[in-house]
Tab-separated table of C-alpha atoms in Angstrom:
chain	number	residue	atom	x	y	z
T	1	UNK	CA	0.000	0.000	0.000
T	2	UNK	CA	1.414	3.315	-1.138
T	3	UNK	CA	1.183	6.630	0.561
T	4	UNK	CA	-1.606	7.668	-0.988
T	5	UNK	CA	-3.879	4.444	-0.790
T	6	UNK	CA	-3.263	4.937	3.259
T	7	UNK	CA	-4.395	8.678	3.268
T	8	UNK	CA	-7.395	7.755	1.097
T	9	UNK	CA	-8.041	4.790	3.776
T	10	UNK	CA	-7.806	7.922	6.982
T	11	UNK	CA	-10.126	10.284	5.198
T	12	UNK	CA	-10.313	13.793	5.643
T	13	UNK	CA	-8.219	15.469	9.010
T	14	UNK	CA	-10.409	16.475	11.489
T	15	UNK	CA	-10.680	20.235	12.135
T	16	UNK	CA	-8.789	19.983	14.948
T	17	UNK	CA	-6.111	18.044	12.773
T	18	UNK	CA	-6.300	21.001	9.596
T	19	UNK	CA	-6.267	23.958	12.298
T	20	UNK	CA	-2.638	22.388	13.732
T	21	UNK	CA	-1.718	22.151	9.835
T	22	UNK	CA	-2.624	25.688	9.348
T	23	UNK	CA	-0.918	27.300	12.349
T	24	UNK	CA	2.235	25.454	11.596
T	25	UNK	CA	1.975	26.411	7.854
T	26	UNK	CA	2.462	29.940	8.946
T	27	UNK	CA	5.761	29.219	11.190
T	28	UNK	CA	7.201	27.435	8.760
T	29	UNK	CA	7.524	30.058	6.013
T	30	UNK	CA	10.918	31.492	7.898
T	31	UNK	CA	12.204	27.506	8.279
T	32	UNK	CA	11.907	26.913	4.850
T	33	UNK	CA	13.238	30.148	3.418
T	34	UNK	CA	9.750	31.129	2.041
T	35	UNK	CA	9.222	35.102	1.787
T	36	UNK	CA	6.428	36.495	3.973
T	37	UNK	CA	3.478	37.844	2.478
T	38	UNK	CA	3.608	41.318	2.526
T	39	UNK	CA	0.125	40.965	3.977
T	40	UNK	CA	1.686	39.614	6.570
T	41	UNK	CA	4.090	41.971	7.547
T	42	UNK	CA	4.493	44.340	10.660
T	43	UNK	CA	4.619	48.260	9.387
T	44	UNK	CA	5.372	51.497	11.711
T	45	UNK	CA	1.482	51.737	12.857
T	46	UNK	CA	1.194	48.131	12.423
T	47	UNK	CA	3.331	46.437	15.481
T	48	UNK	CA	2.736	42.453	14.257
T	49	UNK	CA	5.366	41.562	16.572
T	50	UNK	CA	4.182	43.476	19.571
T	51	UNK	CA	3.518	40.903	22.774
T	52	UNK	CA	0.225	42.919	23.363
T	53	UNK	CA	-0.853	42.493	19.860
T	54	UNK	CA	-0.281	38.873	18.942
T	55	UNK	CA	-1.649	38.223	22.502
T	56	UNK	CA	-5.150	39.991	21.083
T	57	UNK	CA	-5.253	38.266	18.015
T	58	UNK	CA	-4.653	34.717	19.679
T	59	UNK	CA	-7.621	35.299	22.380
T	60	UNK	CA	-9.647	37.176	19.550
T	61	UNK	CA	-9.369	33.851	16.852
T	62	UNK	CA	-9.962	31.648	19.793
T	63	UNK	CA	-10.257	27.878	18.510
T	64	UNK	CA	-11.062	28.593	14.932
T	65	UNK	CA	-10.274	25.877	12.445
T	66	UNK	CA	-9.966	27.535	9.847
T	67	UNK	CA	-8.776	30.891	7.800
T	68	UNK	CA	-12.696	32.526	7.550
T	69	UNK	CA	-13.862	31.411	11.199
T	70	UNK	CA	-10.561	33.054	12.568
T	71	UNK	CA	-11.066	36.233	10.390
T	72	UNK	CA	-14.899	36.649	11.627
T	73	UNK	CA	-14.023	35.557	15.093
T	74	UNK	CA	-11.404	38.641	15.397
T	75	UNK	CA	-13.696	41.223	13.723
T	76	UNK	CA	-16.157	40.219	16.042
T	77	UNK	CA	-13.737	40.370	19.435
T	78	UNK	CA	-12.226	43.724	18.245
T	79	UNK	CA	-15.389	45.127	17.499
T	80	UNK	CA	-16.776	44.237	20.577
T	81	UNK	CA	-13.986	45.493	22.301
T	82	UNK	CA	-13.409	49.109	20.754
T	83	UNK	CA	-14.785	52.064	19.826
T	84	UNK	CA	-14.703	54.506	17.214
T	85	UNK	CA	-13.919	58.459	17.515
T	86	UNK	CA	-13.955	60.917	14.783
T	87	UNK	CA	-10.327	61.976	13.955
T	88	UNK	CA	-8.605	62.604	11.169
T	89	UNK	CA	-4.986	60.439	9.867
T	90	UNK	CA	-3.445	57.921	11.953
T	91	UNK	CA	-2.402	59.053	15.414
T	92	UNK	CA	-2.254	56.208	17.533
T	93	UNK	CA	-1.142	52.843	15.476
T	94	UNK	CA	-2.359	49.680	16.859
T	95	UNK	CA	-0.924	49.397	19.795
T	96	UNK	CA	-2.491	52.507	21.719
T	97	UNK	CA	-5.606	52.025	19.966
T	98	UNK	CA	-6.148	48.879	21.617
T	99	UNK	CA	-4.660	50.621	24.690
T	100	UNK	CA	-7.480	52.622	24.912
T	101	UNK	CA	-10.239	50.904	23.116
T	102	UNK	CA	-10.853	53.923	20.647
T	103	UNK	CA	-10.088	55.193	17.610
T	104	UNK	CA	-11.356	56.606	14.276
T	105	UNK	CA	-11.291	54.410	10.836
T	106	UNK	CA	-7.322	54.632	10.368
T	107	UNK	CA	-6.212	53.701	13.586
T	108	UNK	CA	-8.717	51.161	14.240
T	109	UNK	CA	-7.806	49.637	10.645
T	110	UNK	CA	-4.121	49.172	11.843
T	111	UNK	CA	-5.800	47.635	15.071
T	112	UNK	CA	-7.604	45.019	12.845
T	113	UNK	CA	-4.345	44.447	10.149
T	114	UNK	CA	-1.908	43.988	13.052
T	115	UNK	CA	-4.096	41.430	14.950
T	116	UNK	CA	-4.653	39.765	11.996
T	117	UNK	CA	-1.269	39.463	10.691
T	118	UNK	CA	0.111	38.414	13.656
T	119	UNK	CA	-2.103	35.519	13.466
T	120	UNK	CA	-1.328	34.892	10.007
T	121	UNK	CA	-4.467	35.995	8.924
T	122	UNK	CA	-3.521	38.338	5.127
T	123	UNK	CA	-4.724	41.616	5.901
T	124	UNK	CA	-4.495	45.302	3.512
T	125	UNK	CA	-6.230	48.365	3.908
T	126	UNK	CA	-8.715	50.027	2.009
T	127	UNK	CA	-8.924	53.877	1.391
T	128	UNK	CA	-12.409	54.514	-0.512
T	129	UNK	CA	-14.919	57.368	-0.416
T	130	UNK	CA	-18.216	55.864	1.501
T	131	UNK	CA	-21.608	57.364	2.224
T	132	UNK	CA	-22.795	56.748	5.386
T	133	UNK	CA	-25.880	56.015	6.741
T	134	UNK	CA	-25.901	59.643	8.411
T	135	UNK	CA	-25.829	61.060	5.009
T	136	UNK	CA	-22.038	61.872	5.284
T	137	UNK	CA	-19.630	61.444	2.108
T	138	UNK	CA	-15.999	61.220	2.696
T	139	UNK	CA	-13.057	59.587	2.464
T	140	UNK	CA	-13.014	56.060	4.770
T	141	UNK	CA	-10.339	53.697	5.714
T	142	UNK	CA	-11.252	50.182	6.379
T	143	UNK	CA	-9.671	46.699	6.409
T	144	UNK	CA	-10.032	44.040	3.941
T	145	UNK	CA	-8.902	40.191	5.277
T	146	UNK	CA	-7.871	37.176	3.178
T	147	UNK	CA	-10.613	34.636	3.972
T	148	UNK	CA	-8.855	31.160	2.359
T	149	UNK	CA	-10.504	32.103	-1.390
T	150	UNK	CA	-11.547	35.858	-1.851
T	151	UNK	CA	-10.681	39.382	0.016
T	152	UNK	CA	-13.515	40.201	2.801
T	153	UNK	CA	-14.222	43.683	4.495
T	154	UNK	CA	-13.384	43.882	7.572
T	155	UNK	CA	-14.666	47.554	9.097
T	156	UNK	CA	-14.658	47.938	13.002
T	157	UNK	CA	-15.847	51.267	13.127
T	158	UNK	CA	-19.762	50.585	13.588
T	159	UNK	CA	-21.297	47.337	16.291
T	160	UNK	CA	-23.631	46.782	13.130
T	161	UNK	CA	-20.587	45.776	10.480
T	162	UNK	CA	-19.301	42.394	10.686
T	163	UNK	CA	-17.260	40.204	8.348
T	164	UNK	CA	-17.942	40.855	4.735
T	165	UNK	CA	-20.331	43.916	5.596
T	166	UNK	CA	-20.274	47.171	6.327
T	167	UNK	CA	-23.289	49.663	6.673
T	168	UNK	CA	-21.349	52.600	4.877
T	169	UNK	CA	-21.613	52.103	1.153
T	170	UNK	CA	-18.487	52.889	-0.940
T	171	UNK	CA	-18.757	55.124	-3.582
T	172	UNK	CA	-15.437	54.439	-5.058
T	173	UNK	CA	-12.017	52.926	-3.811
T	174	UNK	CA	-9.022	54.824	-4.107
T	175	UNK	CA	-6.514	52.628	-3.601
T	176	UNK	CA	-5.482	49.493	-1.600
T	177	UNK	CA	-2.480	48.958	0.301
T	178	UNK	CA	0.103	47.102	2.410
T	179	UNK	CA	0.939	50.143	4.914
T	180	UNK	CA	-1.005	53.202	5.397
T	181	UNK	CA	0.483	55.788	6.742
């Protein structure tokens, strides 16, 4: 019996099995001399390697067992967890936004990429021009997460947005990016 014969024989890894896959996937890209996603990398306002932050984004994913349920789980925690203020530009970067549990679209946006990355979740930002439910227009910042098979939004400045919705509309995107300013 061949390899592949057993593994047919075993069937499919449990989730348990395929989330222990998946986290070491992610360590292993330094052992084996694979470059790290740039989505995946830690930026000025974006401290990946911070203690505080990877600490976050491990409670925030929890026991997910896969690349979607972590990504929702984390919006969910960090939204739970923060609040937004009305600010303009980055001033605080992830860390001291999750320090104090506020922040306006930019800073919680680095919030959201840093936790993410340092779970090895792919995360960019997204600078669009949104209408908002209020009636405002204006230019927005929000996050978009890699999900295992498409790009999701991921905006934590309103309790009603959750993974792959937000309740501004965007008018138009601007740009994406790996670092924002």
């Amino acid at each position: 019996m061949n390899e592949f014969d057993q593994y047919i024989r075993q069937g499919e890894p449990s989730q348990q099995e395929r989330a222990a896959y998946w986290r070491t996937a992610i360590g292993l890209q330094a052992v084996d001399g694979l470059q790290t996603s740039d989505y995946l990398k830690a930026t000025a306002n974006c401290q990946v390697t911070n203690s505080t932050i990877k600490s976050v984004g491990k409670a925030a994913i929890g026991n997910a067992t896969n690349l979607r349920q972590a990504a929702k789980n984390l919006v969910n925690y960090l939204n739970n967890k923060t609040s937004y203020d009305y600010y303009y530009d980055t001033h605080k970067g992830a860390v001291k936004t999750w320090s104090s549990k506020v922040g306006n679209c930019c800073d919680m946006a680095h919030l959201v990429v840093a936790c993410a990355r340092s779970q090895g979740i792919p995360a960019r930002y997204v600078h669009a021009y949104c209408k908002f439910q209020s009636g405002l227009q204006c230019g927005h910042v929000y996050v978009e997460l890699w999900t295992g098979s498409k790009w999701e939004i991921a905006d934590i400045v309103s309790d009603s947005n959750y993974l792959g919705y937000k309740t501004s509309k965007t008018v138009s995107v601007y740009n994406r990016y790996i670092e924002l300013p």
